[in-house]
Tab-separated table of C-alpha atoms in Angstrom:
chain	number	residue	atom	x	y	z
A	1	MET	CA	191.892	71.358	40.311
A	2	THR	CA	189.975	68.105	40.537
A	3	ASN	CA	192.336	67.186	43.391
A	4	MET	CA	191.704	70.611	45.049
A	5	ILE	CA	187.852	70.582	45.156
A	6	ARG	CA	188.249	66.894	46.103
A	7	ASN	CA	190.574	68.112	49.345
A	8	ALA	CA	188.012	70.863	50.154
A	9	LEU	CA	185.115	68.722	50.155
A	10	ALA	CA	186.712	66.145	52.398
A	11	ALA	CA	187.598	69.098	54.574
A	12	ALA	CA	184.119	70.502	54.841
A	13	CYS	CA	182.927	67.028	55.474
A	14	LEU	CA	185.281	66.450	58.468
A	15	MET	CA	184.469	69.917	59.976
A	16	LEU	CA	181.222	69.296	59.749
A	17	ALA	CA	181.080	66.084	61.403
A	18	ALA	CA	183.134	67.116	63.888
A	19	ALA	CA	180.429	70.463	64.571
A	20	LEU	CA	177.562	67.480	64.760
A	21	ALA	CA	179.430	65.573	67.227
A	22	SER	CA	180.167	68.439	69.452
A	23	ALA	CA	176.206	69.524	69.192
A	24	GLN	CA	175.417	66.100	70.090
A	25	SER	CA	177.766	65.780	73.111
A	26	ARG	CA	176.458	69.298	74.324
A	27	ASP	CA	172.802	67.819	73.922
A	28	LEU	CA	173.627	64.661	76.090
A	29	PRO	CA	173.760	65.055	79.844
A	30	ASP	CA	177.100	65.060	81.730
A	31	PHE	CA	176.601	63.996	85.662
A	32	THR	CA	180.206	64.132	86.106
A	33	ASP	CA	180.455	67.529	88.121
A	34	LEU	CA	177.461	66.295	90.212
A	35	VAL	CA	178.668	63.113	91.077
A	36	GLU	CA	181.896	64.780	91.961
A	37	LYS	CA	180.482	67.277	94.152
A	38	GLN	CA	177.497	65.148	95.865
A	39	GLY	CA	178.740	61.819	95.975
A	40	PRO	CA	180.964	62.310	98.789
A	41	ALA	CA	177.511	62.574	100.651
A	42	VAL	CA	175.688	59.145	99.898
A	43	VAL	CA	176.695	56.817	102.523
A	44	ASN	CA	176.132	52.638	102.511
A	45	ILE	CA	174.060	51.255	105.381
A	46	SER	CA	174.668	47.795	106.560
A	47	THR	CA	172.548	46.665	109.307
A	48	THR	CA	172.529	43.349	111.557
A	49	GLN	CA	169.756	41.836	113.500
A	50	VAL	CA	169.861	38.880	115.918
A	51	VAL	CA	167.037	36.348	114.885
A	52	HIS	CA	165.561	33.775	117.089
A	53	ALA	CA	164.772	30.655	115.540
A	54	MET	CA	164.848	26.655	116.026
A	55	ARG	CA	167.155	24.805	114.487
A	56	GLY	CA	166.729	20.762	113.432
A	57	GLY	CA	168.847	17.974	114.956
A	58	PRO	CA	171.812	16.462	112.486
A	59	GLN	CA	170.807	14.610	109.088
A	60	PHE	CA	172.576	12.140	107.305
A	61	GLN	CA	175.758	12.759	105.547
A	62	SER	CA	177.248	10.763	102.603
A	63	PRO	CA	180.625	10.442	102.727
A	64	PHE	CA	180.773	10.657	98.923
A	65	GLY	CA	179.095	14.351	99.318
A	66	ASP	CA	175.783	16.064	98.346
A	67	ASP	CA	176.199	14.479	94.897
A	68	ASP	CA	175.228	11.215	96.270
A	69	PRO	CA	172.131	10.035	95.015
A	70	MET	CA	171.819	7.606	98.343
A	71	ALA	CA	172.269	11.093	100.171
A	72	GLU	CA	168.966	12.071	98.485
A	73	LEU	CA	167.282	9.324	99.036
A	74	PHE	CA	167.889	9.572	102.887
A	75	ARG	CA	167.267	13.222	102.786
A	76	ARG	CA	163.702	12.795	101.165
A	77	PHE	CA	162.540	9.241	102.696
A	78	GLY	CA	164.822	7.739	105.439
A	79	GLN	CA	166.210	10.493	107.729
A	80	HIS	CA	164.225	12.792	109.658
A	81	PRO	CA	165.793	15.714	111.622
A	82	MET	CA	166.248	15.522	115.366
A	83	PRO	CA	163.596	17.889	117.414
A	84	GLY	CA	164.352	21.343	116.456
A	85	ILE	CA	166.873	23.043	118.866
A	86	PRO	CA	166.723	27.184	119.810
A	87	HIS	CA	169.583	29.086	118.157
A	88	ASP	CA	170.407	32.711	117.094
A	89	TYR	CA	171.859	33.709	113.876
A	90	GLU	CA	172.583	36.928	112.459
A	91	SER	CA	170.583	38.445	109.579
A	92	LYS	CA	172.189	41.572	107.488
A	93	SER	CA	171.005	43.563	105.063
A	94	LEU	CA	172.334	46.626	102.908
A	95	GLY	CA	170.794	50.160	102.204
A	96	SER	CA	171.721	53.832	101.035
A	97	GLY	CA	171.657	57.168	102.822
A	98	PHE	CA	172.941	60.742	102.378
A	99	ILE	CA	174.515	63.179	104.815
A	100	VAL	CA	171.830	66.149	105.482
A	101	GLY	CA	173.688	67.414	108.597
A	102	ALA	CA	177.612	68.206	109.038
A	103	ASP	CA	177.211	66.522	112.356
A	104	GLY	CA	176.172	63.276	111.196
A	105	LEU	CA	172.558	63.345	110.467
A	106	ILE	CA	171.290	61.184	107.731
A	107	LEU	CA	168.494	60.423	105.753
A	108	THR	CA	167.339	56.783	104.883
A	109	ASN	CA	164.645	54.544	104.702
A	110	ALA	CA	162.783	53.152	107.570
A	111	HIS	CA	162.449	49.700	106.184
A	112	VAL	CA	166.449	49.730	106.054
A	113	VAL	CA	166.793	50.222	109.630
A	114	ASN	CA	163.631	48.685	111.146
A	115	ASP	CA	164.335	45.960	113.763
A	116	ALA	CA	167.928	46.297	113.490
A	117	ASP	CA	170.187	45.631	116.398
A	118	GLU	CA	173.071	47.464	114.930
A	119	VAL	CA	173.403	49.867	112.117
A	120	LEU	CA	176.713	50.560	110.662
A	121	VAL	CA	177.684	53.415	108.310
A	122	ARG	CA	180.437	53.459	105.709
A	123	LEU	CA	181.609	56.761	103.800
A	124	THR	CA	183.065	57.282	100.429
A	125	ASP	CA	186.552	57.358	102.375
A	126	LYS	CA	186.075	54.236	103.695
A	127	ARG	CA	185.607	55.526	107.842
A	128	GLU	CA	182.855	53.321	109.311
A	129	PHE	CA	180.695	54.512	112.050
A	130	LYS	CA	178.018	52.633	114.215
A	131	ALA	CA	174.711	54.836	114.113
A	132	LYS	CA	171.901	55.292	116.271
A	133	VAL	CA	168.341	55.493	115.128
A	134	LEU	CA	166.815	58.507	115.970
A	135	GLY	CA	163.647	57.635	114.831
A	136	ALA	CA	161.620	55.943	111.970
A	137	ASP	CA	158.138	56.268	110.197
A	138	ARG	CA	156.633	53.169	108.758
A	139	ARG	CA	153.715	54.963	107.187
A	140	THR	CA	156.045	57.238	104.647
A	141	ASP	CA	159.271	54.929	105.015
A	142	VAL	CA	161.811	57.710	106.174
A	143	ALA	CA	164.206	57.281	109.010
A	144	LEU	CA	166.478	59.516	110.571
A	145	ILE	CA	169.948	58.531	111.921
A	146	LYS	CA	173.015	59.781	113.337
A	147	ILE	CA	176.766	59.103	113.665
A	148	ASN	CA	179.208	60.621	115.534
A	149	ALA	CA	181.453	62.585	113.347
A	150	ARG	CA	181.834	66.078	112.343
A	151	GLY	CA	182.538	68.595	109.512
A	152	LEU	CA	180.956	65.721	106.776
A	153	PRO	CA	180.003	66.287	103.190
A	154	VAL	CA	176.593	67.435	103.163
A	155	VAL	CA	173.716	67.216	100.073
A	156	LYS	CA	172.086	70.202	98.722
A	157	LEU	CA	168.229	69.918	98.788
A	158	GLY	CA	165.937	70.823	96.007
A	159	ASP	CA	162.209	71.385	95.667
A	160	ALA	CA	160.346	68.124	94.188
A	161	SER	CA	157.356	70.481	93.413
A	162	LYS	CA	159.460	71.901	90.506
A	163	LEU	CA	160.462	68.744	89.244
A	164	LYS	CA	159.073	68.219	85.548
A	165	VAL	CA	158.135	65.208	83.780
A	166	GLY	CA	160.760	64.659	81.214
A	167	GLU	CA	163.379	65.948	83.431
A	168	TRP	CA	166.824	64.033	83.796
A	169	VAL	CA	167.620	62.743	87.778
A	170	VAL	CA	170.492	60.491	88.869
A	171	ALA	CA	170.412	58.003	91.358
A	172	ILE	CA	173.376	57.206	94.035
A	173	GLY	CA	173.495	54.404	96.101
A	174	SER	CA	174.796	50.899	96.577
A	175	PRO	CA	172.853	48.317	94.903
A	176	PHE	CA	173.758	44.391	95.919
A	177	GLY	CA	176.465	46.649	97.581
A	178	PHE	CA	178.429	48.098	95.191
A	179	ASP	CA	178.882	51.346	96.939
A	180	ASN	CA	178.387	55.035	95.583
A	181	SER	CA	177.114	53.471	91.850
A	182	VAL	CA	175.656	55.951	89.822
A	183	THR	CA	172.619	55.359	87.746
A	184	ALA	CA	170.778	57.640	85.328
A	185	GLY	CA	167.379	58.398	83.850
A	186	ILE	CA	164.334	60.647	83.435
A	187	VAL	CA	161.087	61.411	85.527
A	188	SER	CA	158.607	59.244	84.323
A	189	ALA	CA	155.451	60.698	86.265
A	190	LYS	CA	154.410	62.630	89.256
A	191	GLY	CA	152.285	62.266	92.669
A	192	ARG	CA	151.884	58.244	91.781
A	193	GLN	CA	149.355	56.469	94.082
A	194	LEU	CA	151.070	52.863	95.022
A	195	PRO	CA	148.762	50.356	97.075
A	196	GLN	CA	148.631	50.653	100.762
A	197	GLU	CA	150.385	54.042	100.222
A	198	ASN	CA	148.486	56.740	101.417
A	199	TYR	CA	150.652	59.717	102.763
A	200	VAL	CA	153.389	59.707	99.993
A	201	PRO	CA	152.823	60.866	95.937
A	202	PHE	CA	155.824	59.023	94.720
A	203	ILE	CA	157.826	60.218	92.186
A	204	GLN	CA	158.251	57.577	89.175
A	205	THR	CA	161.557	57.471	87.287
A	206	ASP	CA	163.501	55.285	84.828
A	207	ALA	CA	166.687	55.541	86.750
A	208	ALA	CA	167.776	51.687	87.553
A	209	ILE	CA	167.039	50.986	90.897
A	210	ASN	CA	168.071	47.699	92.648
A	211	PRO	CA	168.383	46.256	96.563
A	212	GLY	CA	170.681	48.016	97.982
A	213	ASN	CA	169.575	51.426	96.516
A	214	SER	CA	167.012	52.014	99.225
A	215	GLY	CA	167.383	55.010	101.232
A	216	GLY	CA	169.944	56.760	98.672
A	217	PRO	CA	169.074	60.424	96.866
A	218	LEU	CA	167.485	61.090	93.606
A	219	PHE	CA	169.348	63.968	92.588
A	220	ASN	CA	168.136	66.896	89.829
A	221	MET	CA	170.611	67.809	87.434
A	222	ARG	CA	171.605	70.923	89.708
A	223	GLY	CA	172.531	68.519	92.104
A	224	GLU	CA	169.792	68.863	94.204
A	225	VAL	CA	168.330	66.072	96.299
A	226	VAL	CA	164.713	66.045	95.206
A	227	GLY	CA	163.792	62.548	96.568
A	228	ILE	CA	164.674	59.380	98.271
A	229	ASN	CA	164.591	56.178	96.498
A	230	SER	CA	162.212	53.701	98.066
A	231	GLN	CA	160.422	50.995	95.989
A	232	ILE	CA	160.643	49.156	92.731
A	233	PHE	CA	158.071	47.683	90.744
A	234	SER	CA	159.283	44.268	89.869
A	235	ARG	CA	158.201	40.750	88.965
A	236	SER	CA	162.046	39.184	89.094
A	237	GLY	CA	163.175	41.331	92.365
A	238	GLY	CA	165.358	43.516	90.255
A	239	TYR	CA	165.146	46.758	88.033
A	240	MET	CA	162.253	46.449	85.421
A	241	GLY	CA	162.149	50.024	84.412
A	242	LEU	CA	159.511	51.502	87.026
A	243	SER	CA	161.459	52.993	90.186
A	244	PHE	CA	159.717	55.034	92.799
A	245	ALA	CA	161.120	57.867	94.931
A	246	ILE	CA	159.819	59.889	97.979
A	247	PRO	CA	159.442	63.864	97.480
A	248	ILE	CA	162.287	65.309	99.644
A	249	ASP	CA	159.631	67.810	100.921
A	250	VAL	CA	157.695	64.943	102.548
A	251	ALA	CA	161.004	63.320	103.881
A	252	LEU	CA	162.109	66.698	105.379
A	253	ASP	CA	159.005	67.210	107.222
A	254	ILE	CA	159.297	63.764	108.532
A	255	LYS	CA	162.844	64.202	109.398
A	256	ASN	CA	162.381	67.405	111.326
A	257	GLN	CA	159.466	66.059	113.559
A	258	LEU	CA	161.778	62.751	114.213
A	259	GLN	CA	164.336	65.177	115.251
A	260	THR	CA	162.563	67.384	117.474
A	261	ASN	CA	160.472	64.807	118.679
A	262	GLY	CA	161.084	61.494	118.136
A	263	ARG	CA	157.912	60.369	116.501
A	264	VAL	CA	155.639	61.856	113.989
A	265	SER	CA	152.431	63.552	114.421
A	266	ARG	CA	149.660	63.194	111.913
A	267	GLY	CA	146.076	64.778	111.613
A	268	ARG	CA	142.957	62.677	110.999
A	269	ILE	CA	139.603	63.748	110.852
A	270	GLY	CA	137.716	60.463	111.221
A	271	VAL	CA	136.230	59.442	107.944
A	272	ALA	CA	136.339	56.189	105.799
A	273	VAL	CA	137.113	57.531	101.855
A	274	GLN	CA	136.471	55.708	98.547
A	275	GLU	CA	137.345	56.392	95.025
A	276	LEU	CA	134.729	58.072	92.853
A	277	THR	CA	133.514	55.890	89.796
A	278	LYS	CA	131.842	57.588	86.417
A	279	GLU	CA	128.697	56.406	87.507
A	280	MET	CA	128.799	57.419	91.047
A	281	ALA	CA	129.982	60.889	90.194
A	282	GLU	CA	126.540	60.959	87.784
A	283	SER	CA	124.204	59.744	90.551
A	284	PHE	CA	125.782	62.583	92.868
A	285	GLY	CA	125.442	64.905	90.047
A	286	LEU	CA	128.812	66.165	89.612
A	287	SER	CA	130.116	67.119	86.319
A	288	LYS	CA	133.839	66.128	86.687
A	289	LEU	CA	135.327	62.907	88.073
A	290	GLU	CA	136.975	64.304	91.143
A	291	GLY	CA	136.829	64.632	94.949
A	292	ALA	CA	137.054	62.025	97.885
A	293	LEU	CA	133.583	60.049	98.481
A	294	VAL	CA	132.750	59.903	102.303
A	295	ALA	CA	131.793	56.468	102.780
A	296	LYS	CA	131.453	56.574	106.731
A	297	VAL	CA	131.885	59.099	109.230
A	298	GLU	CA	133.362	57.934	112.485
A	299	LYS	CA	130.818	59.025	115.461
A	300	GLY	CA	132.386	61.587	117.675
A	301	SER	CA	135.031	62.176	115.165
A	302	PRO	CA	136.360	65.582	114.278
A	303	ALA	CA	134.578	65.214	110.990
A	304	ASP	CA	131.511	64.282	112.775
A	305	LYS	CA	131.762	67.272	114.958
A	306	ALA	CA	131.942	69.402	111.923
A	307	GLY	CA	128.822	68.220	110.370
A	308	LEU	CA	130.360	66.057	107.869
A	309	ALA	CA	128.180	62.911	106.432
A	310	ASP	CA	128.165	59.766	104.710
A	311	GLY	CA	127.915	60.445	100.976
A	312	ASP	CA	129.456	63.606	101.112
A	313	VAL	CA	132.285	64.227	98.376
A	314	ILE	CA	135.056	66.213	99.647
A	315	LEU	CA	136.469	68.331	97.083
A	316	LYS	CA	138.774	70.829	98.514
A	317	PHE	CA	140.765	70.770	101.901
A	318	ASP	CA	142.401	74.123	103.123
A	319	GLY	CA	141.980	75.052	99.365
A	320	LYS	CA	143.674	72.569	97.820
A	321	ALA	CA	141.826	70.546	95.004
A	322	VAL	CA	141.144	66.686	96.051
A	323	ALA	CA	141.366	65.313	92.690
A	324	GLN	CA	141.237	61.532	94.108
A	325	SER	CA	140.871	59.970	97.874
A	326	ALA	CA	144.492	59.544	98.599
A	327	ASP	CA	144.910	63.477	98.097
A	328	LEU	CA	142.542	63.797	101.131
A	329	SER	CA	144.478	61.200	103.264
A	330	ARG	CA	147.666	62.977	102.554
A	331	TYR	CA	146.410	66.874	103.042
A	332	VAL	CA	145.025	65.733	106.505
A	333	GLY	CA	147.967	63.641	107.673
A	334	SER	CA	150.457	66.292	106.827
A	335	THR	CA	147.824	68.979	108.685
A	336	ARG	CA	149.274	69.551	112.884
A	337	PRO	CA	146.480	68.240	115.212
A	338	GLY	CA	144.392	71.305	116.731
A	339	THR	CA	144.415	73.331	113.071
A	340	GLN	CA	141.196	74.164	111.886
A	341	SER	CA	140.688	73.521	108.181
A	342	ILE	CA	137.987	74.406	105.729
A	343	LEU	CA	136.358	71.609	104.004
A	344	GLN	CA	134.473	72.139	100.503
A	345	VAL	CA	132.249	69.099	100.096
A	346	TRP	CA	129.262	68.456	97.387
A	347	ARG	CA	126.013	67.408	99.366
A	348	ASP	CA	122.440	67.059	97.528
A	349	GLY	CA	123.635	68.539	94.369
A	350	LYS	CA	125.025	71.789	96.116
A	351	LEU	CA	128.460	72.713	97.385
A	352	LYS	CA	129.039	73.258	101.354
A	353	THR	CA	131.579	74.963	103.224
A	354	LEU	CA	132.632	73.421	106.834
A	355	THR	CA	134.904	73.630	109.237
A	356	VAL	CA	136.939	71.098	110.800
A	357	THR	CA	139.062	70.778	113.689
A	358	VAL	CA	142.031	68.433	113.025
A	359	GLY	CA	142.415	65.387	115.569
A	360	GLU	CA	145.646	63.393	115.608
A	361	MET	CA	146.227	59.933	114.505
A	362	PRO	CA	146.734	57.503	116.890
A	363	SER	CA	150.236	55.691	116.435
A	364	GLU	CA	148.823	52.250	116.341
A	365	ASP	CA	145.281	51.579	114.547
A	366	ALA	CA	142.497	50.813	116.957
A	367	LYS	CA	141.668	46.822	117.225
A	368	PRO	CA	138.653	46.584	115.212
A	369	GLY	CA	135.565	45.087	117.229
A	370	GLY	CA	132.806	42.534	116.361
A	371	HIS	CA	131.881	41.752	112.862
A	372	PRO	CA	128.415	43.829	112.876
A	373	GLY	CA	127.725	42.259	109.346
A	374	LYS	CA	126.867	38.692	111.094
A	375	ARG	CA	123.308	38.106	111.643
A	376	ARG	CA	121.518	36.888	114.706
A	377	GLY	CA	117.844	36.267	115.518
A	378	LYS	CA	115.759	35.185	112.676
A	379	ALA	CA	115.320	37.758	109.767
A	380	ALA	CA	112.362	38.550	108.453
A	381	GLU	CA	110.817	36.924	105.376
A	382	PRO	CA	112.368	37.980	102.205
A	383	GLN	CA	109.935	39.641	99.594
A	384	ALA	CA	109.787	38.633	95.964
A	385	SER	CA	112.590	40.254	93.942
A	386	ASN	CA	111.778	43.544	92.964
A	387	ARG	CA	111.819	45.274	89.692
A	388	PHE	CA	115.432	45.811	89.583
A	389	GLY	CA	115.889	42.082	90.266
A	390	LEU	CA	116.763	42.084	94.130
A	391	ALA	CA	114.943	39.947	96.933
A	392	LEU	CA	115.037	42.260	100.063
A	393	SER	CA	114.107	41.687	103.457
A	394	ASP	CA	113.532	43.974	106.455
A	395	LEU	CA	115.986	43.961	109.233
A	396	THR	CA	114.600	42.631	112.931
A	397	ALA	CA	115.247	44.935	115.660
A	398	GLU	CA	118.145	42.644	117.095
A	399	GLN	CA	119.931	42.584	113.493
A	400	LYS	CA	120.057	46.303	113.515
A	401	GLN	CA	121.051	46.313	117.012
A	402	GLN	CA	124.138	44.063	116.311
A	403	ALA	CA	125.140	45.703	112.835
A	404	GLY	CA	125.047	49.006	115.256
A	405	ILE	CA	122.865	50.576	112.640
A	406	ASP	CA	119.244	52.601	112.935
A	407	ASN	CA	118.225	51.798	110.020
A	408	GLY	CA	118.323	49.757	106.818
A	409	ILE	CA	117.229	46.528	104.608
A	410	LEU	CA	119.221	43.158	103.967
A	411	VAL	CA	120.122	42.156	100.455
A	412	GLU	CA	119.053	38.409	100.631
A	413	ASP	CA	119.669	37.314	96.750
A	414	VAL	CA	120.533	39.502	93.532
A	415	ARG	CA	118.496	38.256	90.529
A	416	ASN	CA	117.298	38.792	87.022
A	417	GLY	CA	120.883	39.640	85.358
A	418	LEU	CA	121.378	42.809	87.810
A	419	ARG	CA	124.919	44.138	86.979
A	420	GLY	CA	126.675	45.707	89.802
A	421	ASP	CA	128.721	45.467	92.944
A	422	LEU	CA	125.723	44.588	95.214
A	423	GLN	CA	125.918	41.157	97.079
A	424	PRO	CA	123.353	38.647	99.340
A	425	GLY	CA	124.390	39.759	102.763
A	426	ASP	CA	124.803	43.196	102.183
A	427	LEU	CA	122.786	45.932	104.442
A	428	ILE	CA	121.435	48.733	102.163
A	429	LEU	CA	121.332	52.099	103.993
A	430	GLY	CA	120.769	54.595	101.395
A	431	LEU	CA	119.904	55.428	97.809
A	432	MET	CA	121.456	58.016	96.113
A	433	HIS	CA	120.152	59.414	92.804
A	434	LYS	CA	120.367	62.692	90.751
A	435	GLY	CA	122.944	64.055	93.271
A	436	VAL	CA	120.129	63.553	96.386
A	437	GLN	CA	120.759	60.927	99.163
A	438	THR	CA	117.863	59.246	100.861
A	439	GLU	CA	117.861	57.001	103.747
A	440	VAL	CA	116.448	53.510	103.179
A	441	LYS	CA	114.118	52.622	106.312
A	442	SER	CA	112.229	49.803	104.986
A	443	VAL	CA	112.001	47.643	101.878
A	444	GLU	CA	108.381	49.109	100.891
A	445	GLN	CA	109.858	52.682	100.996
A	446	PHE	CA	112.819	51.410	98.815
A	447	ASN	CA	111.078	49.860	96.456
A	448	SER	CA	108.772	52.848	96.571
A	449	LEU	CA	111.715	55.192	95.625
A	450	LEU	CA	112.760	52.354	92.616
A	451	GLY	CA	109.203	52.781	91.295
A	452	LYS	CA	110.015	56.310	90.177
A	453	ILE	CA	113.368	55.468	88.616
A	454	ASP	CA	113.825	54.066	85.162
A	455	LYS	CA	114.691	50.558	85.309
A	456	SER	CA	117.808	50.865	83.071
A	457	ALA	CA	119.337	53.602	85.326
A	458	THR	CA	122.417	53.393	87.155
A	459	LEU	CA	121.857	53.266	90.873
A	460	THR	CA	124.413	54.337	93.799
A	461	LEU	CA	123.451	52.546	97.011
A	462	LEU	CA	124.985	53.356	100.494
A	463	VAL	CA	125.988	49.842	101.938
A	464	LYS	CA	127.391	48.225	104.953
A	465	ARG	CA	129.213	45.099	104.382
A	466	GLY	CA	130.756	43.363	107.282
A	467	GLU	CA	132.556	45.961	109.394
A	468	ALA	CA	132.907	48.424	106.042
A	469	GLN	CA	130.844	50.901	104.634
A	470	VAL	CA	131.082	51.615	100.852
A	471	PHE	CA	129.015	52.972	98.191
A	472	VAL	CA	128.337	50.631	95.331
A	473	THR	CA	126.638	50.970	91.676
A	474	ILE	CA	124.088	48.601	90.257
A	475	LYS	CA	122.405	48.860	86.987
A	476	GLY	CA	118.989	47.199	85.851
A	477	VAL	CA	118.335	45.906	82.476
A	478	GLY	CA	115.490	46.559	80.306
A	479	GLU	CA	113.291	49.858	80.368
A	480	LYS	CA	110.281	50.976	82.896
């Protein structure tokens, strides 16, 4: 009887273990079907660029090889190269891409094919084709290339807006040249803003991405492309857990424009914006830390014609909330030139609605002119520091003309423990307090305004610094 019980218990334990293993296997994702169906549409891209350079003349060669200590001695101290000789050499690089058209249309990163003299595409069946670059957009890092082929496998395209943080994703590409390598991870974050990247709300993942993965697809678990793997954050040059992909909707908009026009047209309204800080939001009378602060409106620009002013905070663009300044750049950039758009702005403690006709961004940034922050002519004598610890002086007519401003005062020195971002040489153009902005015309007027403000208050000032115009905050010490 004891043996029967023991055997029954052993059988039950085995059944339970098998059930647990089966349940666990069901919980873990299986990528095999996805890779089998979508993998053939992922390609390897290799590029060649002819580089023109100067090569040094012959150097000492030891008969005992490079390990000879005398060779090192001569290389360091005794032997000097001959004058440089012009020569050309080929620079090669690797990347990935994916087929979006059965007739040979392929999406990849702009940085994969930029400046390449030859682009070679290799399919999973080992066929190779020379590709033509139909267009590349550096601002979003998206490029469209084409090979002369028919009946090619094509990826399924998804909707990046439906991605959820924590969702499984799969990357396929050619890291370090290893074709069709598959890595997996989860969506770590959405809408990431990276330095110097204003037009792409990146998808952040922890899928392993390395050099050579650039331009490859990021799939969701339904086998749909939701992004183009573009960048990694790394201190070593390799994967460190932070990978960034361009949402597929952004890439498709660029693809359609490149395919139709061979170039990308972007909207602009002619404003310089900056991020709001908590202190600035309080000065502007905003209850929430949101919006894009207009630091400068370009004269004659669409924003200027629409009535937008320095110090306005843009809260919505065509009904879409502007949570941070980068949102505005993205919304405006994706709007077709000539479109009439509605702006909701915060001005002097009130909501205001403006209509702006979006202009077109030039293909190249205009070259900056002179440096308006340089002062010419003798400045007025600086006054003693005011109650906020600022030594200020009025501007001469020549200084105003050179700086391109009608009014303002000069910061000569910052004293008495004043805390903030103000610097000597700054030109103060405006003062924002309790949601109301006042133009600064003279030191006397500015000090009079300060006399009505508690010395411990945090102030927001509109400042011209060199060629830039920004808002800064300062905080005094002590009480009035």
